[in-house]
Amino acid sequence: MQSVNIIVGSQMGSAEYVAEQLAEALEQQGIQVQLYEQPVFDDIDQQDTIWLMCTSTYGAGDYPENLLPFVESINQQADLKGLNYSVIGLGDTSYDTYNYAGRNLDELLASKGASRVAKRLELNILDEALPEDTALAWLPSWIESVGLS
């Protein structure tokens, strides 16, 4: 059975909270999960796992500070074929740079040959529903689409 590595990019804590809620829900379904709140590229398994990237956008479309070294490590990779991933982005639609970190991370991983296994989920923090509630409602369809059920 595949495991899920949840990799968090969070500046103010929203993405971290969403990731923690998803990790708990996955574990309750018997899915092996590892949560990386201070991700180091070389420490995260790439085989027989799915990377679930959960990141907010900070400032003018930037990555959160805790994710910058990780993204730099991805930039230095020549080939990430064999890596399966999905992206959850959190943002605020009142900004022109809405969800840029999630979108850019998705494009970066794809450009390195990694395989997107599900459509990116974009969470607007201005929506009525809390981001973690929207993510938890989305999770069963994600589990099914990536073959973890």
Tab-separated table of C-alpha atoms in Angstrom:
chain	number	residue	atom	x	y	z
A	1	MET	CA	0.000	0.000	0.000
A	2	GLN	CA	1.189	3.478	-0.797
A	3	SER	CA	1.769	6.018	1.916
A	4	VAL	CA	1.162	9.764	1.857
A	5	ASN	CA	3.794	12.359	2.683
A	6	ILE	CA	2.094	15.638	3.500
A	7	ILE	CA	4.527	18.488	2.891
A	8	VAL	CA	3.495	21.801	4.419
A	9	GLY	CA	4.282	25.358	3.397
A	10	SER	CA	2.726	27.662	5.973
A	11	GLN	CA	3.518	31.189	7.067
A	12	MET	CA	0.640	31.960	9.435
A	13	GLY	CA	-0.576	28.443	10.279
A	14	SER	CA	-3.610	27.959	8.019
A	15	ALA	CA	-1.987	25.449	5.659
A	16	GLU	CA	-0.421	23.687	8.627
A	17	TYR	CA	-3.834	23.267	10.246
A	18	VAL	CA	-5.383	21.957	7.005
A	19	ALA	CA	-2.496	19.478	6.643
A	20	GLU	CA	-2.884	18.256	10.224
A	21	GLN	CA	-6.618	17.690	9.728
A	22	LEU	CA	-5.982	15.754	6.503
A	23	ALA	CA	-3.258	13.648	8.161
A	24	GLU	CA	-5.607	12.713	10.978
A	25	ALA	CA	-8.412	11.809	8.556
A	26	LEU	CA	-6.083	9.675	6.416
A	27	GLU	CA	-4.711	7.860	9.464
A	28	GLN	CA	-8.256	7.127	10.651
A	29	GLN	CA	-8.754	5.294	7.353
A	30	GLY	CA	-5.641	3.192	7.928
A	31	ILE	CA	-3.477	5.085	5.443
A	32	GLN	CA	0.141	5.576	6.476
A	33	VAL	CA	0.943	9.301	6.702
A	34	GLN	CA	4.068	11.325	7.421
A	35	LEU	CA	3.665	15.054	8.033
A	36	TYR	CA	6.562	17.399	7.182
A	37	GLU	CA	6.124	20.883	8.626
A	38	GLN	CA	9.811	21.775	8.105
A	39	PRO	CA	10.443	19.764	4.933
A	40	VAL	CA	13.959	18.762	3.899
A	41	PHE	CA	14.003	17.311	0.383
A	42	ASP	CA	16.532	14.535	1.038
A	43	ASP	CA	14.613	13.323	4.106
A	44	ILE	CA	11.359	12.608	2.259
A	45	ASP	CA	10.776	9.287	0.530
A	46	GLN	CA	9.849	9.531	-3.153
A	47	GLN	CA	9.101	5.878	-3.904
A	48	ASP	CA	5.810	4.073	-3.253
A	49	THR	CA	4.300	7.243	-1.819
A	50	ILE	CA	2.298	10.269	-2.821
A	51	TRP	CA	3.475	13.743	-1.922
A	52	LEU	CA	0.479	15.829	-0.893
A	53	MET	CA	1.780	19.388	-1.000
A	54	CYS	CA	-0.257	21.765	1.160
A	55	THR	CA	0.902	25.357	0.884
A	56	SER	CA	-0.361	28.849	1.394
A	57	THR	CA	0.722	31.825	-0.667
A	58	TYR	CA	2.549	34.547	1.221
A	59	GLY	CA	3.169	38.184	0.360
A	60	ALA	CA	3.122	38.949	-3.361
A	61	GLY	CA	2.620	35.364	-4.530
A	62	ASP	CA	5.609	33.922	-2.671
A	63	TYR	CA	6.227	30.592	-1.009
A	64	PRO	CA	6.063	30.528	2.794
A	65	GLU	CA	9.496	30.844	4.419
A	66	ASN	CA	9.522	27.273	5.736
A	67	LEU	CA	9.130	25.958	2.169
A	68	LEU	CA	11.853	28.041	0.470
A	69	PRO	CA	14.799	25.635	1.054
A	70	PHE	CA	12.620	22.713	-0.052
A	71	VAL	CA	11.619	24.467	-3.290
A	72	GLU	CA	15.274	25.344	-3.942
A	73	SER	CA	16.145	21.650	-3.571
A	74	ILE	CA	13.437	20.740	-6.099
A	75	ASN	CA	14.866	23.340	-8.502
A	76	GLN	CA	18.240	21.607	-8.286
A	77	GLN	CA	16.834	18.189	-9.254
A	78	ALA	CA	17.306	17.052	-12.823
A	79	ASP	CA	14.616	14.385	-12.844
A	80	LEU	CA	11.737	13.547	-10.515
A	81	LYS	CA	10.201	10.822	-12.681
A	82	GLY	CA	8.536	8.242	-10.473
A	83	LEU	CA	7.381	10.827	-7.940
A	84	ASN	CA	3.593	11.107	-7.593
A	85	TYR	CA	2.139	14.281	-6.152
A	86	SER	CA	-0.923	16.445	-5.598
A	87	VAL	CA	-1.139	20.080	-4.521
A	88	ILE	CA	-3.497	21.905	-2.194
A	89	GLY	CA	-3.088	25.668	-2.321
A	90	LEU	CA	-4.528	28.178	0.126
A	91	GLY	CA	-4.969	31.784	-0.882
A	92	ASP	CA	-7.031	34.935	-0.751
A	93	THR	CA	-8.915	35.886	-3.925
A	94	SER	CA	-8.719	39.576	-3.036
A	95	TYR	CA	-5.068	39.439	-4.165
A	96	ASP	CA	-3.906	39.332	-7.807
A	97	THR	CA	-1.430	36.639	-6.772
A	98	TYR	CA	-4.161	34.271	-5.532
A	99	ASN	CA	-2.713	30.812	-4.944
A	100	TYR	CA	0.532	31.515	-6.824
A	101	ALA	CA	2.597	29.350	-4.454
A	102	GLY	CA	0.404	26.295	-5.035
A	103	ARG	CA	0.203	26.890	-8.779
A	104	ASN	CA	3.955	27.486	-9.108
A	105	LEU	CA	4.810	24.432	-7.015
A	106	ASP	CA	2.491	22.299	-9.162
A	107	GLU	CA	4.155	23.568	-12.352
A	108	LEU	CA	7.663	23.130	-10.911
A	109	LEU	CA	7.099	19.494	-9.939
A	110	ALA	CA	5.542	18.714	-13.336
A	111	SER	CA	8.459	20.404	-15.118
A	112	LYS	CA	10.855	18.077	-13.285
A	113	GLY	CA	8.994	15.004	-14.528
A	114	ALA	CA	6.926	14.254	-11.423
A	115	SER	CA	3.425	12.888	-12.033
A	116	ARG	CA	0.394	14.885	-10.923
A	117	VAL	CA	-2.058	12.247	-9.686
A	118	ALA	CA	-5.027	14.556	-9.038
A	119	LYS	CA	-6.195	18.029	-9.976
A	120	ARG	CA	-4.920	20.821	-7.722
A	121	LEU	CA	-7.308	21.904	-4.968
A	122	GLU	CA	-7.398	25.657	-4.443
A	123	LEU	CA	-8.858	26.911	-1.183
A	124	ASN	CA	-9.993	30.514	-0.861
A	125	ILE	CA	-9.726	31.655	2.736
A	126	LEU	CA	-12.541	34.146	2.073
A	127	ASP	CA	-15.072	31.362	1.413
A	128	GLU	CA	-17.793	30.764	3.974
A	129	ALA	CA	-16.564	27.257	4.685
A	130	LEU	CA	-13.348	26.885	6.643
A	131	PRO	CA	-10.421	25.713	4.477
A	132	GLU	CA	-9.989	22.540	6.557
A	133	ASP	CA	-13.692	21.682	6.168
A	134	THR	CA	-13.482	22.078	2.383
A	135	ALA	CA	-10.314	19.967	2.284
A	136	LEU	CA	-11.871	17.241	4.436
A	137	ALA	CA	-14.950	17.165	2.167
A	138	TRP	CA	-12.619	16.815	-0.862
A	139	LEU	CA	-10.469	14.081	0.698
A	140	PRO	CA	-12.646	10.993	-0.047
A	141	SER	CA	-12.719	11.777	-3.780
A	142	TRP	CA	-8.937	12.352	-3.714
A	143	ILE	CA	-8.352	9.023	-1.955
A	144	GLU	CA	-10.420	7.249	-4.585
A	145	SER	CA	-8.845	9.070	-7.544
A	146	VAL	CA	-5.274	8.258	-6.447
A	147	GLY	CA	-6.104	4.620	-5.696
A	148	LEU	CA	-5.727	4.578	-1.922
A	149	SER	CA	-9.211	3.197	-1.255
